[in-house]
Amino acid sequence: KKGEKQLLVQCLTALYGTMVALLLYYKKFVKSLKSKGFKLNPYDPCVANMEIDGFQLTVTWHVDDLKVSHVDPFQVTRFAEYLASIYGEKLTVNRGKVHDYLGMDLDFSIKGKVKIGQIKYTRKMIDKFPEPITYSAATPASEYLYTIRNSTDAKPLDASRKTAFVHTVAQGIFLSKRARRDIQNAVAFLSTRVKHPDEDD
C-alpha cells in the first residue's frame, strides 16, 4: 500500500478486545435476548426487559458483565441456564444483596433502595499508586489546580511516572462518573495534562 509492504492475516476466531469483536458479541447477545422475548430499552441499548408472571425481568450489561433482576429468584436461575445453553457452562453467577459490579459496590440490603459505592476501588487506586501518599486534602481541587508552570520551569515526569499518572487519571475519570462526583473538577483538569505531565501534576 503506497509502496509499503503489508502483512495480511485471516483470523479463525474474533480477537477479544477489538471493536469488531465487541460489535459481533453485542449483536449475538441482543439477538439471543430478542429471541427469548426481551425488548431493548429505547434510551439505553445495553438494557433489556421482559415481563414474566406480571413482573419485569431486567438485564443490564457492559460487554459480558451482566446484572439480572426479577422479583422471583427462580426466573433469574432460568435466565442463567438459558445463557449457559448458548455461551457454555462457564458462567460466574453471584447472588445476594451485595455485589461487586464493574468496580462498583451495589448494596440492595434496604428494600426499594440501592447504595452505590467504590470504596474498594478507591483503596486499590491508592494502594497501587507507585509513590507514597503522605497527606490528605480538605478538598479535591486546591486553589492552585489550574496554575501551570512555564515549560522551562516545569519538571517533566519520566516515562514510568508518566504511565502511572495517565493510568491514575483514567481510573479517576471512571471513579468520578460513578461514586465520586466531587473529584470531577480536578480529574477533568488533570486529563488535559496527560500528554506532558510534570511534577506539579
PDB file of C-alpha atoms in Angstrom, residues 52-58 68-80 95:
ATOM      1  CA  ILE A  52     -42.667 -12.743  33.381  1.00  0.00           C
ATOM      2  CA  ASP A  53     -45.620 -13.566  35.644  1.00  0.00           C
ATOM      3  CA  GLY A  54     -46.579  -9.886  35.819  1.00  0.00           C
ATOM      4  CA  PHE A  55     -43.112  -8.719  36.899  1.00  0.00           C
ATOM      5  CA  GLN A  56     -40.246  -7.273  34.905  1.00  0.00           C
ATOM      6  CA  LEU A  57     -37.052  -9.244  34.310  1.00  0.00           C
ATOM      7  CA  THR A  58     -34.322  -6.699  33.638  1.00  0.00           C
ATOM      8  CA  VAL A  68     -30.071  -9.549  36.084  1.00  0.00           C
ATOM      9  CA  SER A  69     -33.008  -8.845  38.382  1.00  0.00           C
ATOM     10  CA  HIS A  70     -36.503 -10.210  38.913  1.00  0.00           C
ATOM     11  CA  VAL A  71     -38.734 -10.473  41.960  1.00  0.00           C
ATOM     12  CA  ASP A  72     -38.600 -14.285  41.693  1.00  0.00           C
ATOM     13  CA  PRO A  73     -35.047 -15.700  42.029  1.00  0.00           C
ATOM     14  CA  PHE A  74     -36.118 -18.777  40.055  1.00  0.00           C
ATOM     15  CA  GLN A  75     -36.608 -16.612  36.948  1.00  0.00           C
ATOM     16  CA  VAL A  76     -33.031 -15.374  37.297  1.00  0.00           C
ATOM     17  CA  THR A  77     -31.874 -19.010  37.535  1.00  0.00           C
ATOM     18  CA  ARG A  78     -33.822 -19.907  34.376  1.00  0.00           C
ATOM     19  CA  PHE A  79     -32.243 -16.973  32.541  1.00  0.00           C
ATOM     20  CA  ALA A  80     -28.738 -18.021  33.665  1.00  0.00           C
ATOM     21  CA  ARG A  95     -26.356 -13.857  44.116  1.00  0.00           C
TER      22      ARG A  95
END
